[in-house]
Amino acid sequence: MLKAMNLTARWIFNLLTTVIFMFKLFASVQSVIESEEDKVVSYKGYSVIRVVPRTKDSFSYLTNLTYSKDVSYWLEPSSIARPVDIMISPKKKASVMKGLFHYGMHPKVQIEDLERLISRSKNDSDEISARVATSEEYFFSSYRRLDEIYNYLEGLQSRNKDTIKIENFGKSWEGRDLKVVKIGANVNSSPPNNSKPIIYIQGGIHAREWIAPATVVYIATTLANEALDETDKRLIESFEWWLVPSANPDGYEYSHTHNRNWRKTRSKQVGICRGVDPNRNFGFYWGGKGTSGDTCSDIFRGSKPFSEPETRAIRDLVLGASPRVLAFLDMHSYSQVWLYPWGYGEQLPDDHQDLHQMAKLATTALAKVHGTRYRVGSTTRLLYAAAGGADDWAKGTANIKYAYTVELRDDGRYGFVLPSRYIIPTGQETWTALKAFADGLKEELDHPKIKSA
Ligand SMILES: [Zn+2]
C-alpha cells in the first residue's frame, strides 16, 4: 500500500517536473522569438542583383532558389527574358553568383550594400529638408512615420472643411487606426449626398514600398488644392475620392523601426515567423498560384481568406460603398507597370480592353511629366501570377469595373529603397495620370458606349 502511494507520488512529481520543464522551454523559445522580433535588422553587405534568364534551365534555376533571409526576390521570376531582382546576404553571395554564371546569366549589381543605401537615403532627406520652401514641400522631403502622415492629413482636413472628411474604418492587428480620407464637393453635405461615383485609392499594403503611402498623401494634397481652382473643380464635383494612405500600418511602422525590408502584416502565426502577405489574403481564388502556405514566406497567404483585420476592414469599407465604387487602385512599388486583373492566372476579364485603354490614358499622360515610362497589362502576363490580390477581389467579388495594381517608381535602380528626393516627382506624374484617368471615366459616364445585347 505504502509502496503504491510512493509510486503515485513519484509519478505525480515526474509529471509536474515535465510540465514545468516544458513550460520553461516554451517560455524560453517564446522569448527567443520575441527578442528576435525586437532586433533591428541590418542589411550590411547585402546586395541586390538583377539577372535576365534566357533559357529554360536558367529560369528554373532562379525559380528554385530557396526563399530565406539569405536569398529573397525583390522581383520574382516571371518568364524567360524578364528581369529578376534578388537580394543576397554576404554569406550566400559567392555561391549564388557561381550558380548564376554556371547557367550563363550575367548578374548586374543594382545595389552593392543595401545598408549603406538605407542610411544614405536618410541623409538625402536631411539635405532636401534644408532646401525646401513651403511646409508641403517640407513634408514630402522625406518618408514620414504613420503619426506624421495622420497629423498632416488632419491639418489638410482642417484647412478644407467642406471638401475633406477623414474616417476610421478599422484597426490593424496591433491596434493602429486604419483611416480613409474622403475628398469631394459633397462629402460633408447634410443630408449626405451619396450619388457620386467613387475612385478608391490605397497605398502601403506592402510595408516596405514607402513611395506608395507618400504618393497617396501627395494625391490627397493636390486634390485638396486643385479643388480650389475653378478649372479643376470638376475632379471633386464629378467624383468622390476615397484615399487610404496606409493599408498596413503595423508593417509600415515596423519597416521604419526594425526591418526596412519588411513586407507583410505583423500578426502572430503558429511557428516562429510573423505576418501575412495582405495582397495574397483577399478572398478571390485565395490560395492559388504565386502564394505560399509557409508562415515564413514573404508571400504567405494567411490561414484563411481575410484572416487579417486589415484586409477585412478594406473589404467591408469597399463593399459598404458598392456599387458606387467605379475604380479601385492599389498603389505599390516598384517596376513602373499599370496592371489589371487577373492575377490568379493567364485569363483576362471580358472587358479587359476597356481596362487596358483607361490605363493607357493614364500612363501616356504620366510619361509627359518627367518622361517616366510605364508598361500596361494583366498582372499574370506582365509580372507573375499572384492569387488572392486586392485588385482581383475588387473586380471579381466587389464588381468594380476599373480595378488596378499600380507599381510605382522605379524600374530597379533603387527598388524599394527609392531615395526621398523622388517623392515629389513621383507624386506629380502619378497625379497627372490620375487626372487623365478620372477625365476618361467622366467621359465614359457622360457618353456610355452602346453595349450589344
Ligand atoms: Zn507590393
Coordinates of C-alpha atoms and ligand atoms in Angstrom, one line a residue:
M1 CA 0.0 0.0 0.0
L2 CA 2.7 2.4 1.1
K3 CA 4.8 1.4 -1.9
A4 CA 1.8 2.1 -4.2
M5 CA 1.4 5.6 -2.7
N6 CA 5.1 6.2 -3.1
L7 CA 4.9 5.3 -6.7
T8 CA 1.9 7.6 -7.3
A9 CA 3.7 10.5 -5.6
R10 CA 6.8 9.9 -7.7
W11 CA 4.6 9.7 -10.8
I12 CA 2.9 13.0 -10.0
F13 CA 6.3 14.5 -9.2
N14 CA 7.7 13.4 -12.5
L15 CA 4.7 14.7 -14.3
L16 CA 4.9 18.1 -12.6
T17 CA 8.6 18.3 -13.4
T18 CA 8.0 17.5 -17.0
V19 CA 5.2 20.1 -17.2
I20 CA 7.3 22.8 -15.6
F21 CA 10.2 21.9 -17.9
M22 CA 8.0 22.1 -21.0
F23 CA 6.6 25.3 -19.8
K24 CA 10.0 26.8 -19.2
L25 CA 11.2 25.5 -22.6
F26 CA 8.2 27.0 -24.3
A27 CA 8.7 30.3 -22.5
S28 CA 12.3 30.5 -23.4
V29 CA 11.6 29.6 -27.1
Q30 CA 8.9 32.3 -27.0
S31 CA 11.3 34.8 -25.5
V32 CA 14.0 34.0 -28.1
I33 CA 11.3 34.6 -30.8
E34 CA 10.2 37.8 -29.2
S35 CA 13.8 39.1 -28.8
E36 CA 14.5 38.1 -32.4
E37 CA 11.4 40.2 -33.4
D38 CA 12.8 43.2 -31.4
K39 CA 16.1 43.2 -33.1
V40 CA 16.9 45.9 -35.6
V41 CA 17.8 44.1 -38.8
S42 CA 21.0 45.2 -40.5
Y43 CA 21.5 44.7 -44.3
K44 CA 25.2 45.4 -44.1
G45 CA 26.9 43.7 -47.1
Y46 CA 23.6 42.6 -48.6
S47 CA 23.4 43.2 -52.3
V48 CA 20.6 43.3 -54.8
I49 CA 21.4 41.9 -58.2
R50 CA 19.5 41.8 -61.5
V51 CA 19.6 38.9 -63.9
V52 CA 17.7 38.1 -67.1
P53 CA 17.1 34.3 -67.6
R54 CA 17.4 33.5 -71.3
T55 CA 17.0 29.7 -71.2
K56 CA 14.6 27.2 -69.6
D57 CA 17.4 25.9 -67.4
S58 CA 18.4 29.3 -66.1
F59 CA 14.8 30.2 -65.5
S60 CA 14.2 27.1 -63.5
Y61 CA 17.4 27.6 -61.5
L62 CA 16.1 31.0 -60.5
T63 CA 12.6 29.7 -59.5
N64 CA 14.2 27.0 -57.4
L65 CA 16.4 29.4 -55.3
T66 CA 15.3 28.9 -51.7
Y67 CA 13.4 31.7 -50.2
S68 CA 15.2 32.6 -47.0
K69 CA 16.8 35.5 -45.0
D70 CA 19.9 35.0 -47.2
V71 CA 18.3 34.9 -50.6
S72 CA 15.0 36.5 -51.5
Y73 CA 13.3 38.0 -54.5
W74 CA 12.7 41.7 -54.9
L75 CA 11.3 41.0 -58.4
E76 CA 10.2 37.4 -58.8
P77 CA 10.9 35.3 -61.8
S78 CA 8.0 35.6 -64.2
S79 CA 9.1 34.3 -67.6
I80 CA 12.1 33.9 -69.8
A81 CA 13.7 37.2 -70.9
R82 CA 12.1 39.2 -68.0
P83 CA 14.4 40.6 -65.3
V84 CA 14.6 39.1 -61.8
D85 CA 15.9 41.0 -58.8
I86 CA 17.4 39.0 -56.0
M87 CA 18.6 40.2 -52.6
I88 CA 21.5 38.2 -51.3
S89 CA 23.3 38.1 -48.0
P90 CA 27.1 38.4 -48.0
K91 CA 27.2 34.8 -46.7
K92 CA 25.4 33.4 -49.8
K93 CA 26.7 35.8 -52.4
A94 CA 29.5 33.7 -53.8
S95 CA 27.5 30.5 -54.1
V96 CA 24.5 32.2 -55.8
M97 CA 26.8 34.1 -58.2
K98 CA 28.5 30.9 -59.1
G99 CA 25.2 29.3 -59.9
L100 CA 24.1 32.3 -62.0
F101 CA 27.3 32.2 -64.0
H102 CA 27.0 28.4 -64.4
Y103 CA 23.6 28.9 -66.1
G104 CA 25.1 31.5 -68.4
M105 CA 23.5 34.5 -66.7
H106 CA 25.3 37.8 -66.2
P107 CA 24.2 39.3 -62.9
K108 CA 24.2 43.1 -62.7
V109 CA 24.7 44.5 -59.3
Q110 CA 22.0 47.1 -58.7
I111 CA 22.7 47.8 -55.0
E112 CA 26.2 47.0 -53.7
D113 CA 25.5 47.4 -50.0
L114 CA 21.8 47.7 -49.0
E115 CA 22.5 49.0 -45.5
R116 CA 24.6 51.8 -46.9
L117 CA 21.8 52.8 -49.3
I118 CA 19.3 52.7 -46.5
S119 CA 21.4 55.1 -44.3
R120 CA 22.3 57.3 -47.3
S121 CA 18.7 57.7 -48.2
K122 CA 18.1 59.1 -44.7
N123 CA 20.8 61.7 -45.1
D124 CA 19.4 62.5 -48.5
S125 CA 16.2 63.7 -46.9
D126 CA 18.1 65.9 -44.4
E127 CA 19.7 67.6 -47.4
I128 CA 16.3 68.3 -49.1
S129 CA 14.7 69.4 -45.9
A130 CA 17.2 72.3 -45.7
R131 CA 16.3 73.5 -49.2
V132 CA 12.5 73.4 -49.3
A133 CA 10.3 76.4 -49.3
T134 CA 6.7 75.5 -48.3
S135 CA 5.5 73.3 -45.5
E136 CA 4.0 70.9 -48.0
E137 CA 7.4 70.6 -49.8
Y138 CA 9.0 70.0 -46.5
F139 CA 6.5 67.2 -45.6
F140 CA 7.3 65.5 -48.9
S141 CA 11.1 65.8 -48.5
S142 CA 11.2 62.6 -46.6
Y143 CA 9.3 59.4 -45.9
R144 CA 7.1 60.1 -42.9
R145 CA 6.1 57.9 -40.0
L146 CA 2.4 56.9 -39.6
D147 CA 1.7 59.6 -36.9
E148 CA 3.2 62.3 -39.1
I149 CA 1.1 61.2 -42.0
Y150 CA -2.1 61.2 -40.0
N151 CA -1.4 64.5 -38.3
Y152 CA -0.6 66.1 -41.7
L153 CA -3.9 64.8 -43.1
E154 CA -5.8 66.2 -40.1
G155 CA -4.2 69.6 -40.9
L156 CA -5.2 69.3 -44.5
Q157 CA -8.7 68.5 -43.5
S158 CA -9.0 71.4 -41.1
R159 CA -8.0 73.8 -43.9
N160 CA -10.5 72.2 -46.3
K161 CA -13.5 71.5 -44.1
D162 CA -16.1 71.5 -46.9
T163 CA -14.3 69.1 -49.2
I164 CA -12.4 66.6 -46.9
K165 CA -13.7 64.1 -44.3
I166 CA -11.4 61.7 -42.5
E167 CA -12.9 58.5 -41.1
N168 CA -11.5 55.5 -39.2
F169 CA -12.7 52.3 -40.8
G170 CA -11.0 49.7 -38.6
K171 CA -7.9 48.8 -36.6
S172 CA -4.8 46.9 -37.5
W173 CA -3.6 43.8 -35.7
E174 CA -1.6 45.9 -33.3
G175 CA -4.4 48.3 -32.8
R176 CA -3.4 51.2 -35.1
D177 CA -6.2 53.1 -36.8
L178 CA -7.0 52.5 -40.5
K179 CA -8.1 55.8 -42.0
V180 CA -9.8 56.8 -45.2
V181 CA -9.7 60.4 -46.4
K182 CA -12.8 61.2 -48.4
I183 CA -12.5 64.2 -50.8
G184 CA -15.4 65.6 -52.8
A185 CA -17.7 68.6 -53.2
N186 CA -20.4 66.9 -51.1
V187 CA -18.6 64.8 -48.5
N188 CA -19.8 67.0 -45.7
S189 CA -23.2 67.9 -47.0
S190 CA -26.2 67.2 -44.9
P191 CA -28.3 65.3 -45.6
P192 CA -25.4 63.2 -47.0
N193 CA -25.3 63.2 -50.8
N194 CA -24.3 59.7 -51.8
S195 CA -24.8 59.9 -55.5
K196 CA -21.2 60.4 -56.8
P197 CA -19.2 57.6 -58.1
I198 CA -16.1 56.7 -56.0
I199 CA -12.5 56.5 -57.1
Y200 CA -10.8 54.4 -54.3
I201 CA -7.0 54.5 -54.0
Q202 CA -5.0 52.8 -51.3
G203 CA -1.3 52.7 -50.6
G204 CA 1.1 50.8 -48.3
I205 CA -0.5 47.4 -48.2
H206 CA 3.1 46.2 -48.6
A207 CA 5.1 47.7 -45.8
R208 CA 8.5 48.4 -47.4
E209 CA 7.0 50.1 -50.5
W210 CA 7.3 53.5 -48.9
I211 CA 6.7 55.5 -52.1
A212 CA 3.1 54.3 -52.2
P213 CA 1.8 55.9 -49.0
A214 CA 3.8 59.0 -49.8
T215 CA 2.2 59.2 -53.2
V216 CA -1.4 58.7 -51.9
V217 CA -0.8 61.6 -49.4
Y218 CA 0.6 63.7 -52.3
I219 CA -2.6 63.0 -54.3
A220 CA -4.8 64.0 -51.3
T221 CA -2.9 67.3 -51.0
T222 CA -3.1 68.0 -54.7
L223 CA -6.8 67.1 -54.9
A224 CA -7.5 69.5 -51.9
N225 CA -5.5 72.3 -53.5
E226 CA -6.8 71.9 -57.1
A227 CA -10.4 71.7 -55.8
L228 CA -10.0 75.4 -55.0
D229 CA -9.1 76.0 -58.7
E230 CA -12.2 76.7 -60.9
T231 CA -10.8 74.7 -63.9
D232 CA -10.1 71.6 -61.9
K233 CA -13.2 71.7 -59.7
R234 CA -14.8 69.0 -61.9
L235 CA -12.5 66.4 -60.3
I236 CA -14.2 66.7 -57.0
E237 CA -17.6 67.6 -58.3
S238 CA -17.9 64.5 -60.6
F239 CA -16.3 62.0 -58.1
E240 CA -15.8 61.3 -54.5
W241 CA -12.1 60.2 -53.9
W242 CA -11.5 57.7 -51.1
L243 CA -7.8 57.6 -50.2
V244 CA -6.4 55.1 -47.8
P245 CA -2.8 56.3 -47.1
S246 CA -1.7 53.2 -45.1
A247 CA -3.4 49.9 -45.7
N248 CA -0.9 48.1 -43.5
P249 CA 0.2 50.5 -40.7
D250 CA 1.8 47.9 -38.5
G251 CA 4.1 46.7 -41.2
Y252 CA 4.8 50.2 -42.3
E253 CA 5.9 51.2 -38.8
Y254 CA 7.9 48.0 -38.4
S255 CA 9.7 48.8 -41.6
H256 CA 10.7 52.1 -40.1
T257 CA 11.8 50.9 -36.7
H258 CA 13.1 47.3 -37.2
N259 CA 13.4 46.0 -40.7
R260 CA 13.5 48.2 -43.8
N261 CA 12.7 45.2 -46.0
W262 CA 9.5 44.1 -44.2
R263 CA 6.6 43.4 -46.5
K264 CA 3.8 41.7 -44.6
T265 CA 1.4 42.5 -41.8
R266 CA 2.6 41.9 -38.2
S267 CA 0.0 39.3 -37.0
K268 CA 1.3 36.3 -34.9
Q269 CA 1.3 33.0 -36.6
V270 CA 1.8 29.4 -35.5
G271 CA 5.6 28.9 -35.5
I272 CA 8.4 31.3 -35.4
C273 CA 7.5 33.8 -38.2
R274 CA 5.1 36.7 -38.2
G275 CA 2.8 38.3 -40.7
V276 CA 0.7 37.6 -43.7
D277 CA 1.1 39.0 -47.2
P278 CA -2.1 41.0 -47.3
N279 CA -2.1 41.1 -51.0
R280 CA -2.4 37.3 -51.1
N281 CA -5.1 37.3 -48.4
F282 CA -8.2 38.5 -50.3
G283 CA -11.0 36.0 -50.8
F284 CA -10.9 35.6 -54.6
Y285 CA -9.1 32.5 -55.8
W286 CA -7.4 32.6 -52.4
G287 CA -4.5 30.1 -52.1
G288 CA -3.9 29.8 -55.8
K289 CA -0.7 30.5 -57.9
G290 CA 2.0 32.7 -56.5
T291 CA 1.1 32.2 -52.9
S292 CA 2.7 30.2 -50.1
G293 CA 1.5 28.2 -47.1
D294 CA 4.8 28.8 -45.3
T295 CA 4.4 31.3 -42.5
C296 CA 8.0 32.5 -43.0
S297 CA 7.5 33.2 -46.7
D298 CA 7.1 36.8 -47.9
I299 CA 4.1 35.7 -49.9
F300 CA 2.4 33.7 -47.0
R301 CA -1.4 33.8 -47.9
G302 CA -2.6 33.5 -44.2
S303 CA -4.5 30.7 -42.6
K304 CA -7.7 31.5 -44.5
P305 CA -9.1 34.3 -46.8
F306 CA -9.4 37.6 -44.9
S307 CA -7.5 36.2 -41.9
E308 CA -6.1 39.7 -41.3
P309 CA -8.0 42.6 -39.7
E310 CA -6.6 45.0 -42.3
T311 CA -7.9 43.1 -45.3
R312 CA -11.3 42.5 -43.6
A313 CA -11.6 46.3 -42.9
I314 CA -10.8 47.1 -46.6
R315 CA -13.3 44.5 -47.8
D316 CA -16.1 46.0 -45.5
L317 CA -15.3 49.6 -46.4
V318 CA -15.4 48.9 -50.2
L319 CA -18.4 46.5 -50.1
G320 CA -20.2 49.1 -47.9
A321 CA -19.9 51.6 -50.7
S322 CA -20.5 49.4 -53.7
P323 CA -22.0 49.8 -56.3
R324 CA -20.8 53.4 -56.2
V325 CA -17.1 52.4 -56.5
L326 CA -16.2 52.8 -60.1
A327 CA -12.4 52.4 -59.8
F328 CA -10.1 50.7 -57.3
L329 CA -6.4 51.4 -57.4
D330 CA -3.9 49.7 -55.2
M331 CA -0.5 51.5 -55.2
H332 CA 2.7 49.5 -54.8
S333 CA 6.3 49.7 -55.9
Y334 CA 8.4 49.0 -57.9
S335 CA 8.5 48.3 -61.6
Q336 CA 6.6 51.1 -63.3
V337 CA 3.7 49.0 -64.5
W338 CA -0.1 49.7 -64.5
L339 CA -1.7 46.3 -64.0
Y340 CA -5.2 44.9 -64.3
P341 CA -6.7 41.5 -63.4
W342 CA -6.4 38.7 -63.4
G343 CA -3.5 38.0 -61.1
Y344 CA -4.7 34.4 -60.4
G345 CA -3.9 33.1 -63.8
E346 CA -3.4 33.8 -67.5
Q347 CA -7.1 34.5 -68.2
L348 CA -8.3 38.0 -69.0
P349 CA -11.6 39.7 -67.9
D350 CA -14.2 40.1 -70.7
D351 CA -13.8 43.8 -70.6
H352 CA -10.0 43.8 -70.5
Q353 CA -9.8 46.1 -73.5
D354 CA -11.7 48.9 -71.5
L355 CA -9.3 48.4 -68.6
H356 CA -6.3 48.5 -71.0
Q357 CA -7.5 51.6 -72.7
M358 CA -8.1 53.5 -69.5
A359 CA -4.7 52.5 -68.1
K360 CA -3.0 53.7 -71.4
L361 CA -4.8 57.0 -71.0
A362 CA -3.2 57.4 -67.5
T363 CA 0.3 56.2 -68.4
T364 CA 0.5 58.3 -71.6
A365 CA -0.3 61.4 -69.5
L366 CA 2.2 60.3 -66.8
A367 CA 5.1 59.9 -69.3
K368 CA 4.7 63.6 -70.4
V369 CA 5.5 64.9 -66.9
H370 CA 9.1 63.6 -66.3
G371 CA 9.4 61.0 -69.1
T372 CA 8.8 58.0 -66.9
R373 CA 7.7 55.0 -68.9
Y374 CA 5.1 52.6 -67.6
R375 CA 4.0 49.3 -69.2
V376 CA 0.3 48.2 -69.2
G377 CA -1.1 44.7 -69.0
S378 CA -2.5 42.0 -66.8
T379 CA -0.7 41.1 -63.6
T380 CA -0.1 37.5 -64.7
R381 CA 1.0 38.3 -68.2
L382 CA 3.2 41.3 -67.3
L383 CA 4.5 40.4 -63.9
Y384 CA 3.7 37.0 -62.4
A385 CA 0.7 35.1 -61.1
A386 CA -0.3 36.2 -57.6
A387 CA -3.7 34.9 -56.4
G388 CA -5.7 36.5 -53.6
G389 CA -4.7 40.0 -54.6
A390 CA -6.8 43.1 -53.7
D391 CA -7.4 44.1 -57.3
D392 CA -8.6 40.6 -58.4
W393 CA -11.0 40.7 -55.4
A394 CA -12.2 44.2 -56.3
K395 CA -13.1 43.1 -59.8
G396 CA -14.2 39.6 -59.2
T397 CA -16.2 39.9 -56.0
A398 CA -16.9 43.6 -55.5
N399 CA -17.7 44.0 -59.2
I400 CA -15.6 47.2 -59.6
K401 CA -15.0 47.6 -63.3
Y402 CA -11.7 49.5 -63.2
A403 CA -9.5 47.6 -60.7
Y404 CA -5.8 48.1 -60.9
T405 CA -2.5 47.5 -59.2
V406 CA -0.1 50.3 -59.9
E407 CA 3.6 49.6 -59.4
L408 CA 5.2 53.0 -58.9
R409 CA 8.9 54.0 -59.4
D410 CA 11.5 53.0 -60.0
D411 CA 12.5 50.3 -62.5
G412 CA 15.1 48.6 -60.3
R413 CA 17.9 51.1 -59.7
Y414 CA 16.9 51.6 -56.1
G415 CA 13.9 49.3 -55.8
F416 CA 12.1 49.6 -52.5
V417 CA 14.7 52.0 -51.1
L418 CA 13.8 54.8 -53.6
P419 CA 15.5 57.9 -52.2
S420 CA 13.1 60.5 -50.9
R421 CA 14.1 63.1 -53.5
Y422 CA 11.8 61.1 -55.9
I423 CA 8.7 61.6 -53.8
I424 CA 7.6 64.8 -55.3
P425 CA 8.3 63.9 -59.0
T426 CA 6.5 60.6 -58.5
G427 CA 3.6 62.4 -56.9
Q428 CA 3.5 64.9 -59.7
E429 CA 3.4 62.4 -62.5
T430 CA 1.0 60.0 -60.7
W431 CA -1.4 62.9 -60.1
T432 CA -1.3 63.8 -63.8
A433 CA -2.0 60.2 -64.6
L434 CA -5.0 60.1 -62.3
K435 CA -6.4 63.3 -63.6
A436 CA -6.4 61.8 -67.2
F437 CA -7.8 58.6 -65.8
A438 CA -10.6 60.5 -64.0
D439 CA -11.4 62.5 -67.1
G440 CA -11.6 59.3 -69.1
L441 CA -14.0 57.8 -66.5
K442 CA -16.1 61.0 -66.7
E443 CA -16.2 60.8 -70.5
E444 CA -17.4 57.3 -70.3
L445 CA -20.1 58.2 -67.7
D446 CA -21.3 61.0 -69.9
H447 CA -21.2 59.1 -73.1
P448 CA -21.6 55.4 -72.3
K449 CA -20.6 53.0 -75.0
I450 CA -23.6 51.2 -76.5
K451 CA -23.3 47.6 -75.4
S452 CA -24.6 45.0 -77.7
A453 CA -27.2 42.9 -76.0
Ligands
ZN1 ZN 3.7 45.4 -53.4

